[in-house]
PDB file of C-alpha atoms in Angstrom:
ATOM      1  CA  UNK A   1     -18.208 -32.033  22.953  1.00  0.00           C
ATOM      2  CA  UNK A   2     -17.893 -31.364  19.477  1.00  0.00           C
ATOM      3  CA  UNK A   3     -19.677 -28.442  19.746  1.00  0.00           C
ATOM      4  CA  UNK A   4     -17.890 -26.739  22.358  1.00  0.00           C
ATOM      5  CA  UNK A   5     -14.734 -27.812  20.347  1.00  0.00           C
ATOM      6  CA  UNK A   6     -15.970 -25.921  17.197  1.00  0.00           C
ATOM      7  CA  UNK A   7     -16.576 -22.437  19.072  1.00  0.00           C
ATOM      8  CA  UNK A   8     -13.146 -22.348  20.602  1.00  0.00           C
ATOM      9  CA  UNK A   9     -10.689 -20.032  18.614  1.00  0.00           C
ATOM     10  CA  UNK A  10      -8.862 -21.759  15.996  1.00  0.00           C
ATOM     11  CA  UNK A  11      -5.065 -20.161  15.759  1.00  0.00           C
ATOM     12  CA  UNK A  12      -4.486 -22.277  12.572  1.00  0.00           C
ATOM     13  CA  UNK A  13      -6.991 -20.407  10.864  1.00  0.00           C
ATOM     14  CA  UNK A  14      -6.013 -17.127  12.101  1.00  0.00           C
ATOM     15  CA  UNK A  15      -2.172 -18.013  10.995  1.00  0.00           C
ATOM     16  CA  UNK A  16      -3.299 -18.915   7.820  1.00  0.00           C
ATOM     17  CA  UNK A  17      -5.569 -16.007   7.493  1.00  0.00           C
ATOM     18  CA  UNK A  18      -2.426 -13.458   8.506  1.00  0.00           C
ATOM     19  CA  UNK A  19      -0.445 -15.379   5.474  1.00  0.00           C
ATOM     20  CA  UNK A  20      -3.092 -15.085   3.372  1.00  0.00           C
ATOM     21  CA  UNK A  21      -2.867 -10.749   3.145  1.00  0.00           C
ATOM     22  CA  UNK A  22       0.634 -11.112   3.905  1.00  0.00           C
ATOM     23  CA  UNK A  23      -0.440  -8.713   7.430  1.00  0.00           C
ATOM     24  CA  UNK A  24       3.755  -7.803   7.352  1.00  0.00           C
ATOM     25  CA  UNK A  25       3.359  -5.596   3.948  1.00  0.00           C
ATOM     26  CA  UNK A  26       1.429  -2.779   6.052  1.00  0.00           C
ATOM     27  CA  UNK A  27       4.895  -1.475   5.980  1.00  0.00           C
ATOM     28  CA  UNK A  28       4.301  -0.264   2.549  1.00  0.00           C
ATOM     29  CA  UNK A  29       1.663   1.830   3.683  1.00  0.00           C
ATOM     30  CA  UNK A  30       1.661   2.913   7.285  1.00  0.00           C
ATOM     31  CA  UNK A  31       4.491   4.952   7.537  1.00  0.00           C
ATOM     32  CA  UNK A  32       2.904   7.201   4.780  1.00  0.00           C
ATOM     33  CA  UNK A  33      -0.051   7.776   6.861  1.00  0.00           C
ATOM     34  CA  UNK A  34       2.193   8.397   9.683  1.00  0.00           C
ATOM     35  CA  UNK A  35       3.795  11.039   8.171  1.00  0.00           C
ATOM     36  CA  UNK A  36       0.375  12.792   7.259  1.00  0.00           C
ATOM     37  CA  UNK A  37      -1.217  12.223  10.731  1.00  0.00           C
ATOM     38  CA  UNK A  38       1.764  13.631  12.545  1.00  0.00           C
ATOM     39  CA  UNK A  39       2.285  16.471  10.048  1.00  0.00           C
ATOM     40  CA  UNK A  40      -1.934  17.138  10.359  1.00  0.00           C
ATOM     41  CA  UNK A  41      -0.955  17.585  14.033  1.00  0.00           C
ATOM     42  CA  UNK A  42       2.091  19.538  13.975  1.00  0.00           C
ATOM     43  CA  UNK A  43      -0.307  22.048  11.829  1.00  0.00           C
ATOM     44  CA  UNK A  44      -2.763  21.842  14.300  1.00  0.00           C
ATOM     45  CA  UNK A  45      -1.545  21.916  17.763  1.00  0.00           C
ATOM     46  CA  UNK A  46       2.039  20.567  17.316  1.00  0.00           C
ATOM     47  CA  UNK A  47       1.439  17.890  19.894  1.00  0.00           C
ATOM     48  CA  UNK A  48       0.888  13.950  19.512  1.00  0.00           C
ATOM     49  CA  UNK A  49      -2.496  12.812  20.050  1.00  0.00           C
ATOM     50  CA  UNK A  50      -1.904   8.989  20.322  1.00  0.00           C
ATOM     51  CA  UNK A  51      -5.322   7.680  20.498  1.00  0.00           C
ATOM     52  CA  UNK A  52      -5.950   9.238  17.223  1.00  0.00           C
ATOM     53  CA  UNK A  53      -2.770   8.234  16.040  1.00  0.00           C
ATOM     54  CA  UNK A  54      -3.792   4.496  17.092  1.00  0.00           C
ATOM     55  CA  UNK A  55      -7.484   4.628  15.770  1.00  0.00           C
ATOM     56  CA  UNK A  56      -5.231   5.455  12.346  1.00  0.00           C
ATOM     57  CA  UNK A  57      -3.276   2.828  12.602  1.00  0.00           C
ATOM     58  CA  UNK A  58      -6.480   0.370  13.119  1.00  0.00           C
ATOM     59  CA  UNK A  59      -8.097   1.759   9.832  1.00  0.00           C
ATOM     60  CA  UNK A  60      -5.291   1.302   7.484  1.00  0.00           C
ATOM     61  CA  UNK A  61      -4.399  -2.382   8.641  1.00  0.00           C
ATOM     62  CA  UNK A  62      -8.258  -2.765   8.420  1.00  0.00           C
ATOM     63  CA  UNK A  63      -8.419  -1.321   5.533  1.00  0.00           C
ATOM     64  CA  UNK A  64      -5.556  -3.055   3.559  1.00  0.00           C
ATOM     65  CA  UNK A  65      -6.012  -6.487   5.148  1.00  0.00           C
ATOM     66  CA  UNK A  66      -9.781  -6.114   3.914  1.00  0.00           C
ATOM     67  CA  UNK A  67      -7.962  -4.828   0.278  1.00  0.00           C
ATOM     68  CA  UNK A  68      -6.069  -8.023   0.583  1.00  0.00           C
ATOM     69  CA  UNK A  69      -8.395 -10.647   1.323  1.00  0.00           C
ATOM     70  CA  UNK A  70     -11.097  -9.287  -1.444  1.00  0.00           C
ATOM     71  CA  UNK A  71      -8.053  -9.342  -3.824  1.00  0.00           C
ATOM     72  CA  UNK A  72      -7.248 -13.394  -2.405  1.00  0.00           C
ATOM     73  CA  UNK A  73     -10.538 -14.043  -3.022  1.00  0.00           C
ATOM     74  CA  UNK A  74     -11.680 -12.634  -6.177  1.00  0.00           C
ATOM     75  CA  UNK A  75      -8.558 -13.812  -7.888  1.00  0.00           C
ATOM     76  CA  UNK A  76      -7.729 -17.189  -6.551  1.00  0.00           C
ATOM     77  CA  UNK A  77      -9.107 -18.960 -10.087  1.00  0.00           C
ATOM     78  CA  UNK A  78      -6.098 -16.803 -11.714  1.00  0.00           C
ATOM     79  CA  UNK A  79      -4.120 -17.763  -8.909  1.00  0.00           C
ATOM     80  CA  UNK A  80      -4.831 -21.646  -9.000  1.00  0.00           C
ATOM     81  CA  UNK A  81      -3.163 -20.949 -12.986  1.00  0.00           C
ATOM     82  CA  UNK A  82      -0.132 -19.384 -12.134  1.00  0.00           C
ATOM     83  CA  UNK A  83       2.694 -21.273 -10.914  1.00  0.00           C
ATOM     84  CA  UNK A  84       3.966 -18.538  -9.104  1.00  0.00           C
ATOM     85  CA  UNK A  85       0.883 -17.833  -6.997  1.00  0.00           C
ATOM     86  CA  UNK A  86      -0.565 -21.722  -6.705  1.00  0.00           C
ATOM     87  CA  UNK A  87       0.667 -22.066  -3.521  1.00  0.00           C
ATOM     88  CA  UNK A  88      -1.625 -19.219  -2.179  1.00  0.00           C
ATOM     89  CA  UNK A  89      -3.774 -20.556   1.058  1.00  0.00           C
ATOM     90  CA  UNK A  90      -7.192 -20.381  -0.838  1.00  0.00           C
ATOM     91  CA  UNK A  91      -5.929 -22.408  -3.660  1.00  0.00           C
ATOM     92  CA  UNK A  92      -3.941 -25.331  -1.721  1.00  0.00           C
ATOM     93  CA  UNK A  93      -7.618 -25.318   0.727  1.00  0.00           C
ATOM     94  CA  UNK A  94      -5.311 -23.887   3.748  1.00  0.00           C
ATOM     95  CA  UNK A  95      -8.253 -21.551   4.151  1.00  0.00           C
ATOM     96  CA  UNK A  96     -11.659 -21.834   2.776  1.00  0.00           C
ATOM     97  CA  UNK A  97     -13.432 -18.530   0.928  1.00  0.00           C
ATOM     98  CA  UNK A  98     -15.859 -18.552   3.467  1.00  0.00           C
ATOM     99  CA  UNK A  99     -13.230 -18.025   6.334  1.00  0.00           C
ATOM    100  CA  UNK A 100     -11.322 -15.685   4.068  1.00  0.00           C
ATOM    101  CA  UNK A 101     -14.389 -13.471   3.055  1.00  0.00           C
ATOM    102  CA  UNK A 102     -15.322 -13.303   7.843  1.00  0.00           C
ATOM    103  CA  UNK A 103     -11.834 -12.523   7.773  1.00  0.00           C
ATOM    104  CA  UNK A 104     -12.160  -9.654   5.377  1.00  0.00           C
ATOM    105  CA  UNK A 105     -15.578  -8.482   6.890  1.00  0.00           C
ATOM    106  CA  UNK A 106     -14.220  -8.186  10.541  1.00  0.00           C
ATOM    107  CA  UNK A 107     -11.063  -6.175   9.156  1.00  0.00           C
ATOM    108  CA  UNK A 108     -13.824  -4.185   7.219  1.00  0.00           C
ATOM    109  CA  UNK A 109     -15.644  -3.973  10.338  1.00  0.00           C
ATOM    110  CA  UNK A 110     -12.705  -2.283  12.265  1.00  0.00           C
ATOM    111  CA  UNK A 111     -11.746   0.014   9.511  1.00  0.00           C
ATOM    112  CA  UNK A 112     -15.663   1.225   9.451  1.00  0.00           C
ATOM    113  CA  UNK A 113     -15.238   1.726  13.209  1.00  0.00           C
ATOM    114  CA  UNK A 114     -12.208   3.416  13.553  1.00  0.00           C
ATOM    115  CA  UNK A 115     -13.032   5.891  10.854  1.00  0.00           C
ATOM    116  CA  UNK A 116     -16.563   6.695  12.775  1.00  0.00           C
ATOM    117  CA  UNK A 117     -14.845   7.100  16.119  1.00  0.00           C
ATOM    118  CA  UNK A 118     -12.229   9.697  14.054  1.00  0.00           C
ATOM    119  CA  UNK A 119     -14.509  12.634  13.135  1.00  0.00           C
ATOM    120  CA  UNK A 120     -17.623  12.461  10.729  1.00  0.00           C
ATOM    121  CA  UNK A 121     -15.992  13.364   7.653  1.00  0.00           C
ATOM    122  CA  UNK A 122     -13.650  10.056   7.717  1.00  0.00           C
ATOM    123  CA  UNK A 123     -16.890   8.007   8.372  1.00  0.00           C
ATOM    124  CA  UNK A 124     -18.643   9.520   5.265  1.00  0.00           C
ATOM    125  CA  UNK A 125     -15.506   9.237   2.795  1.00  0.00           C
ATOM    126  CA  UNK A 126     -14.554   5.758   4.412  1.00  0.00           C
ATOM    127  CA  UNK A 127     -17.277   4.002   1.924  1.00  0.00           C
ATOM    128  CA  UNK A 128     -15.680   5.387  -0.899  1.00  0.00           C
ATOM    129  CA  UNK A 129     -12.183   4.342   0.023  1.00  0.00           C
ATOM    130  CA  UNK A 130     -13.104   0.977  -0.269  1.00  0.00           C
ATOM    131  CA  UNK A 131     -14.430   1.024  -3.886  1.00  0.00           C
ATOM    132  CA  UNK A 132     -11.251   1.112  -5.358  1.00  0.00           C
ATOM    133  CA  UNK A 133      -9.930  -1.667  -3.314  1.00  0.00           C
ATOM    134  CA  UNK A 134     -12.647  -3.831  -4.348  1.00  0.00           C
ATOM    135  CA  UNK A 135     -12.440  -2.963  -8.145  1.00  0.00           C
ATOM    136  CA  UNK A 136      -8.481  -3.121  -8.142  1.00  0.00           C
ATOM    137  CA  UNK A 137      -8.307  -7.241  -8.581  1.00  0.00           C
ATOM    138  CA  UNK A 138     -11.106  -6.961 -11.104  1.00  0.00           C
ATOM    139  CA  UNK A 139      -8.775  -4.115 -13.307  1.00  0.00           C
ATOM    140  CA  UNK A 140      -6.888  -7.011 -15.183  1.00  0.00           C
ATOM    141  CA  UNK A 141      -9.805  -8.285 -16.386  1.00  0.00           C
ATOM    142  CA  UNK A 142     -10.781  -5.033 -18.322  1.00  0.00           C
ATOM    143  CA  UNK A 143      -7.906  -2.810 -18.522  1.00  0.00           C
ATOM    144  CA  UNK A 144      -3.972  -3.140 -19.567  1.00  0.00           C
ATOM    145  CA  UNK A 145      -3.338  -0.509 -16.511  1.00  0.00           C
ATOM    146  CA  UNK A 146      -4.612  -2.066 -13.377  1.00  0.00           C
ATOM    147  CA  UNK A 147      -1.611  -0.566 -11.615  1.00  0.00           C
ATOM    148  CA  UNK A 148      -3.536   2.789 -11.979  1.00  0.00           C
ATOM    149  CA  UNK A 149      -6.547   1.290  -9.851  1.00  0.00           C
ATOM    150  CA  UNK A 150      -3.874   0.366  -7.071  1.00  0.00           C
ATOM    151  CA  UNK A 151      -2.144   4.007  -7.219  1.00  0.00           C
ATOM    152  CA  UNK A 152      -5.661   5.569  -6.761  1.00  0.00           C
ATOM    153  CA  UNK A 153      -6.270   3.066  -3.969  1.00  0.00           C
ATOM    154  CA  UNK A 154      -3.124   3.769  -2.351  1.00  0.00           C
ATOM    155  CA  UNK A 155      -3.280   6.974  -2.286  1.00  0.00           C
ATOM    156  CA  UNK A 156      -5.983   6.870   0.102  1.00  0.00           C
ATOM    157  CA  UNK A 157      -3.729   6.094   2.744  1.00  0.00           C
ATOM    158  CA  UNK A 158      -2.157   9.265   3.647  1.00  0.00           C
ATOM    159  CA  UNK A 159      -5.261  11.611   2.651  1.00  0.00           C
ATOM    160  CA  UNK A 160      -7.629   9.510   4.964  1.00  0.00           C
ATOM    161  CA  UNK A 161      -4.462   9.987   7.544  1.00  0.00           C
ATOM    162  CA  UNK A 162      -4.488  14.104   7.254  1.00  0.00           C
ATOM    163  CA  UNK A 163      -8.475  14.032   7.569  1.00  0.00           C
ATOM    164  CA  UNK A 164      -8.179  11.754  10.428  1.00  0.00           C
ATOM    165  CA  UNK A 165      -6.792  14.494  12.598  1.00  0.00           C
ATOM    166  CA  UNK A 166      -8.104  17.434  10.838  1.00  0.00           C
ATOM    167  CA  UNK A 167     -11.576  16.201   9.908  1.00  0.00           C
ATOM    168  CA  UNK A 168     -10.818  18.800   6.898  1.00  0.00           C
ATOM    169  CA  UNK A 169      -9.850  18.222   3.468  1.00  0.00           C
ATOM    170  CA  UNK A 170      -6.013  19.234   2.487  1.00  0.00           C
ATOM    171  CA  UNK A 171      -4.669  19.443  -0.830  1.00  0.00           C
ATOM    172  CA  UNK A 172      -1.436  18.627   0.609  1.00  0.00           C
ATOM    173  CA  UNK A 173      -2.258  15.442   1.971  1.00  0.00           C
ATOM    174  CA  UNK A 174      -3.391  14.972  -1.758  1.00  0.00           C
ATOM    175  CA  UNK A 175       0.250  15.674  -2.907  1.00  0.00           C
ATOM    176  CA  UNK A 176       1.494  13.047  -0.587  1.00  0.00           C
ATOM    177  CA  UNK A 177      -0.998  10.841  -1.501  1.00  0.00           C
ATOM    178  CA  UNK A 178      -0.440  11.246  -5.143  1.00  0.00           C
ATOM    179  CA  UNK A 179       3.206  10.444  -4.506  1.00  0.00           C
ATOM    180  CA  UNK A 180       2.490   7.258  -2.661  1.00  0.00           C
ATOM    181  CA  UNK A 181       0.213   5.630  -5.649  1.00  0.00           C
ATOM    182  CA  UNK A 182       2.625   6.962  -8.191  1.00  0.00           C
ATOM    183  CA  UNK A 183       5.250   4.918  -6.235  1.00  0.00           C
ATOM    184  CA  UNK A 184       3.277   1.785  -5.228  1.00  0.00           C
ATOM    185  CA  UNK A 185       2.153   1.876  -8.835  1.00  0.00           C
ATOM    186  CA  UNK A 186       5.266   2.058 -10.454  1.00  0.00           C
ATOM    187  CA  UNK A 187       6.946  -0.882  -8.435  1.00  0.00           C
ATOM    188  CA  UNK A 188       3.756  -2.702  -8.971  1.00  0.00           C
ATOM    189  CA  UNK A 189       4.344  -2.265 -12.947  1.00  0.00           C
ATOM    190  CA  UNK A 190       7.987  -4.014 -12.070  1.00  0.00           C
ATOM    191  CA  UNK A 191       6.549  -6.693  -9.995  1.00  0.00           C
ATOM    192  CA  UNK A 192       4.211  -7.917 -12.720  1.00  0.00           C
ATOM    193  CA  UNK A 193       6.861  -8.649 -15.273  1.00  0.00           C
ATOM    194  CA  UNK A 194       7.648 -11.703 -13.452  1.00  0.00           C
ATOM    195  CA  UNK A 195       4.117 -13.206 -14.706  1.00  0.00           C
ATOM    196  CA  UNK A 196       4.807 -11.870 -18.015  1.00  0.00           C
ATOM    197  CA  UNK A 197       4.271 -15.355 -19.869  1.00  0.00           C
ATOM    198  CA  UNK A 198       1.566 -17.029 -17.713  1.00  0.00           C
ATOM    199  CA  UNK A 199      -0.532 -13.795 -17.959  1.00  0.00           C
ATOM    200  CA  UNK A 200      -0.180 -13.416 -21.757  1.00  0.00           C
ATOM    201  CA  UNK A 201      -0.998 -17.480 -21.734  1.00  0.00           C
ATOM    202  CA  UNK A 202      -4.182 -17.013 -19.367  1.00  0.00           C
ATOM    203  CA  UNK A 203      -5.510 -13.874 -20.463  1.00  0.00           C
ATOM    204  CA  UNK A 204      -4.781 -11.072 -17.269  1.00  0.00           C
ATOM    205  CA  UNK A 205      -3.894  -7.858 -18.512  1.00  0.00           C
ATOM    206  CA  UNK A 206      -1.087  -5.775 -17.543  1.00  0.00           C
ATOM    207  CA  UNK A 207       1.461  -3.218 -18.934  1.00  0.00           C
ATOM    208  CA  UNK A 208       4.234  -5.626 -19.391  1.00  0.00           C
ATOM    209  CA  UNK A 209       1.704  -8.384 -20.701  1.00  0.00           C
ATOM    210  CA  UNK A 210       0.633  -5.887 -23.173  1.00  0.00           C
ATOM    211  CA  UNK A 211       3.110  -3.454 -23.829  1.00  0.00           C
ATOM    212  CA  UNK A 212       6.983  -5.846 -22.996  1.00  0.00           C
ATOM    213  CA  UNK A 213       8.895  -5.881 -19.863  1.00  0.00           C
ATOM    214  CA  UNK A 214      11.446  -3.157 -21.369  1.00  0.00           C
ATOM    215  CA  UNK A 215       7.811  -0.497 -22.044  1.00  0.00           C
ATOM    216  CA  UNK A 216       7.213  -1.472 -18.114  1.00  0.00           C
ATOM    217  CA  UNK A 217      10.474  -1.066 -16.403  1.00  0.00           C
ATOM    218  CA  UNK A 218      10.861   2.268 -18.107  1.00  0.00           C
ATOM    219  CA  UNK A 219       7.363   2.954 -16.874  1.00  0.00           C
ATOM    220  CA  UNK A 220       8.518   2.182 -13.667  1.00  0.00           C
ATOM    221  CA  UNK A 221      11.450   4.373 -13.187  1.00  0.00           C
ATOM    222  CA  UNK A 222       8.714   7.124 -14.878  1.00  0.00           C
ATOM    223  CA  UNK A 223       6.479   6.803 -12.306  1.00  0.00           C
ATOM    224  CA  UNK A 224       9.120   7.199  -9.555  1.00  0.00           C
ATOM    225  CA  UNK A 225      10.768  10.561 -11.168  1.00  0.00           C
ATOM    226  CA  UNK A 226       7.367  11.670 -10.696  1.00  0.00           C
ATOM    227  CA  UNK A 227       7.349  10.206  -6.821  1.00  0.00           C
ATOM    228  CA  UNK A 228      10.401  12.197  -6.286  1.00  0.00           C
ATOM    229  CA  UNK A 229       9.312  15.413  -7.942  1.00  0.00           C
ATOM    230  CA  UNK A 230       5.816  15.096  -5.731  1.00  0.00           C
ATOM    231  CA  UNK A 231       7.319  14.172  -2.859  1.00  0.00           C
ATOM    232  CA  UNK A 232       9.461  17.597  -2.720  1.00  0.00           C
ATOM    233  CA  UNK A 233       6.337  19.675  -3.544  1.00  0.00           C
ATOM    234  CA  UNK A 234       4.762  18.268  -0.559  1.00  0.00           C
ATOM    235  CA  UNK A 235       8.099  19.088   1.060  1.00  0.00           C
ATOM    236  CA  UNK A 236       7.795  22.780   0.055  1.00  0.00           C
ATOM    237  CA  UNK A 237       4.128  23.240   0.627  1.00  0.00           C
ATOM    238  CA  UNK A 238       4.358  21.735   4.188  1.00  0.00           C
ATOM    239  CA  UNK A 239       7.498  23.505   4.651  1.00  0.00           C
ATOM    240  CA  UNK A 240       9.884  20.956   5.679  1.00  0.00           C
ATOM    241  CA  UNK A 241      13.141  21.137   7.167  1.00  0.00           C
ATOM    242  CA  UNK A 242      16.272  19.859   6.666  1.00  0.00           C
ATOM    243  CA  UNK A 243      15.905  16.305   8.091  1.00  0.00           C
ATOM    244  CA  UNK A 244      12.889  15.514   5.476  1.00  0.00           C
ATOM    245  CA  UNK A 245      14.884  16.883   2.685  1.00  0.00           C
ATOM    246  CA  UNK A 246      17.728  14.525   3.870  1.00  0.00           C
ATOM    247  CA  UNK A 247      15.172  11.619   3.670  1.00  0.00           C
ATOM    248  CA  UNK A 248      14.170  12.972   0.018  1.00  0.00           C
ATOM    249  CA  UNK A 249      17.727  12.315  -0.950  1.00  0.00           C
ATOM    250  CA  UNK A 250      17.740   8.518   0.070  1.00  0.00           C
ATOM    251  CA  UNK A 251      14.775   7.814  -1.074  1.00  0.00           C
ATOM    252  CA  UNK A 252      16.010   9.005  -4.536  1.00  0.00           C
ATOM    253  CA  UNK A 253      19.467   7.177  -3.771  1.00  0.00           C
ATOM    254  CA  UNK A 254      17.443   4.120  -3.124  1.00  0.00           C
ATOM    255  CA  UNK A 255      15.104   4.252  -6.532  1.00  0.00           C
ATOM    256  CA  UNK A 256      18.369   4.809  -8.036  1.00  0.00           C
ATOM    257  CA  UNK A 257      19.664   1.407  -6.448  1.00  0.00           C
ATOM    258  CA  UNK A 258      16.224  -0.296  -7.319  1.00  0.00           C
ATOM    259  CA  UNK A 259      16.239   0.651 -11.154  1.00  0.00           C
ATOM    260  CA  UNK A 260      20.090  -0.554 -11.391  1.00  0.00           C
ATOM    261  CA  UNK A 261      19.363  -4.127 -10.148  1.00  0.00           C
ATOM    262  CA  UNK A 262      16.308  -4.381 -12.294  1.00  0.00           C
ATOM    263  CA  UNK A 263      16.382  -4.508 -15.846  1.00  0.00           C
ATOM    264  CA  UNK A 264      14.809  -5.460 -18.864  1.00  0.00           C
ATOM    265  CA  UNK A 265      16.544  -8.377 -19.743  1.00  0.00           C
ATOM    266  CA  UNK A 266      18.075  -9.581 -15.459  1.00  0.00           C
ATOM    267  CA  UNK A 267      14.654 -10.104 -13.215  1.00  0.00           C
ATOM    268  CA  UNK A 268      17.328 -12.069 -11.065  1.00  0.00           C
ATOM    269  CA  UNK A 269      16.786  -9.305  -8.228  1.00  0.00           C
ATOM    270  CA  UNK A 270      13.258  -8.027  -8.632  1.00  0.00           C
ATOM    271  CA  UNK A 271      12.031  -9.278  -5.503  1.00  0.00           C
ATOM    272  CA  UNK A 272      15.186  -7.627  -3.612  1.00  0.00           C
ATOM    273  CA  UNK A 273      14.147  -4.690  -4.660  1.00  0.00           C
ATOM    274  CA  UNK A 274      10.342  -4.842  -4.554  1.00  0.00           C
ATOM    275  CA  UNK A 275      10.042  -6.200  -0.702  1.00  0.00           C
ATOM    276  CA  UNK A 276      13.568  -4.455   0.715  1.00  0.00           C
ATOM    277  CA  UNK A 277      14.363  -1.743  -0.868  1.00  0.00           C
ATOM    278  CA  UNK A 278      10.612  -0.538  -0.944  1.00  0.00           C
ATOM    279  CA  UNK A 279       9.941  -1.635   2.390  1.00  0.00           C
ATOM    280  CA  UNK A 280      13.063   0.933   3.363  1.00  0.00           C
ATOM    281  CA  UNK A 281      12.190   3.769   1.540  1.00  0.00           C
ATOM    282  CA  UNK A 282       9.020   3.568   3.495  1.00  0.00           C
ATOM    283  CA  UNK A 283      10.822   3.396   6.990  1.00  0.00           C
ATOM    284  CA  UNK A 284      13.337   6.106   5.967  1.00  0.00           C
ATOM    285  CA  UNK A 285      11.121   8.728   5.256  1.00  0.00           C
ATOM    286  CA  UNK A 286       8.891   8.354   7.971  1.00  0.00           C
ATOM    287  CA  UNK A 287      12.190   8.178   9.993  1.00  0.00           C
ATOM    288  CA  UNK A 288      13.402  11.777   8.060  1.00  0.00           C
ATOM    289  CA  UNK A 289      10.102  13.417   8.427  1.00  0.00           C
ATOM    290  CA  UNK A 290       9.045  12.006  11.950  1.00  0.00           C
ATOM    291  CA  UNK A 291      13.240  13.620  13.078  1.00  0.00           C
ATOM    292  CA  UNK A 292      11.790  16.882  11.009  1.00  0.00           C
ATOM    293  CA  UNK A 293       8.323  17.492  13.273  1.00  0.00           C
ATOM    294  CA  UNK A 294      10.129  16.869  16.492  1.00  0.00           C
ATOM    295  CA  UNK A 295      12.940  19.561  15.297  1.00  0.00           C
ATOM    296  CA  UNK A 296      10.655  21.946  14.476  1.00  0.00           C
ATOM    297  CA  UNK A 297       8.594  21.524  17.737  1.00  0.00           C
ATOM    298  CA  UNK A 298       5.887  18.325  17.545  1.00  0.00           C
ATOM    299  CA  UNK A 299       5.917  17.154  20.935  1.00  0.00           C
ATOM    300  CA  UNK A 300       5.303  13.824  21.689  1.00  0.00           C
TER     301      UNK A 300
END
């Protein structure tokens, strides 16, 4: 009886397991490698394939929930020291490492699969998008930038998106790519100020702990001048229309918004405007550029 009892599902684990890589934040990512997908096949037969689109849609959440996990795991002694991040499922023993790391594997699993059942080229480059998800947590142990690891790992997102339906390289998936890490990375800079102290205190390395929260807020609102200014090259060298250009402008309204709430000296609102407003500039400009295809003639 206890037997059969153990090999039935177990939805608490699974629940915990979802919380764990926070499965609701592919939001951040997903539309971005929407865009590049649907723009790959507006260049290449201006219709929707949907089973490719799905398989894409399988690799990133694999991808990213396998990102997330490693990160869970490899970190949750930092964790455990943080007030901030103690409540975390592998450091309260919601979820065991063992359970996180089968977790991790069968996301790996499906990311590995989709990619082969894309085209050849995604299967050999899918290896090497993983490195950088796997070295990311390790990059504030050794280096007072790790928020250039998670831009470079990032940026696979909308590259591996293009190549999906392609199965060529692009340099303008690159540009959009670029964009995206320059972005995640620069709200990632804002994000760790709030651990300013405790890092300093337990030895993880960031700009802020390093450099101030004033050196990383300004590094932030850096980093997403430079978003801007590669997202309308990609807009130009894909030729874009009108309703893309429209969602250019809010997304520049809405860094605008995010850099007035968060300063230097008020982190009172930094989590408004890391998990809204960045969630919506995601949404908006998939929104813009998805209108844009289907004006231009994408049919769907």
């Amino acid at each position: 009886m206890t037997s059969a009892s153990a090999a039935l599902p177990q939805p608490g684990r699974t629940k915990a397991f979802l919380r764990l890589v926070m499965i609701e934040h592919s939001v951040f990512a997903l539309p971005f490698a929407y865009i590049a997908a649907l723009t790959g096949m507006f260049e290449w037969d201006k219709n929707v394939h949907w089973g490719r689109l799905l398989l894409v849609t399988i690799a990133m959440v694999g991808l990213r929930t396998f990102a997330m996990a490693a990160n869970r795991i490899i970190d949750r002694e930092i964790d455990a020291r943080n007030p901030r991040t103690a409540h975390r499922e592998l450091v309260t023993g919601a979820m065991s490492v063992k359970h996180a790391w089968t977790g991790a594997l069968v996301a790996l699993v499906f990311f590995l699969g989709a990619a082969a059942l894309l085209n050849p080229l995604c299967l050999a480059l899918a290896p090497i998008a993983v490195i950088p998800m796997v070295v990311y947590p390790y990059g504030k142990r050794f280096t007072n930038f790790p928020q250039a690891i998670l831009g470079l790992a990032q940026a696979m997102g909308p590259i591996g998106g293009w190549l999906a339906i392609s199965g060529e390289w692009s340099w303008d998936a690159v540009i959009l790519g670029l964009a995206v890490g320059v972005w995640i990375g620069g709200f990632d800079l804002i994000y760790a100020c709030q651990d300013v102290e405790t890092d300093r205190e337990i030895g993880v390395m960031s700009v802020p702990a390093r450099f101030g929260i004033p050196a990383a807020i300004w590094g932030a609102r850096g980093c997403h001048a430079v978003t801007t200014a590669l997202f309308a090259w990609y807009a130009v060298a894909t030729d874009a229309g009108a309703f893309f250009w429209l969602g250019l402008l809010i997304v520049a309204g809405a860094f605008l918004y995010e850099h007035s709430i968060v300063k230097p000296h008020d982190l009172s609102r930094l989590n408004r405007a890391f998990f809204q407003v960045n969630g919506f500039i995601g949404i908006a400009l998939f929104v813009c550029a998805l209108l844009d295809l289907l004006v231009r003639g994408l049919t769907v």
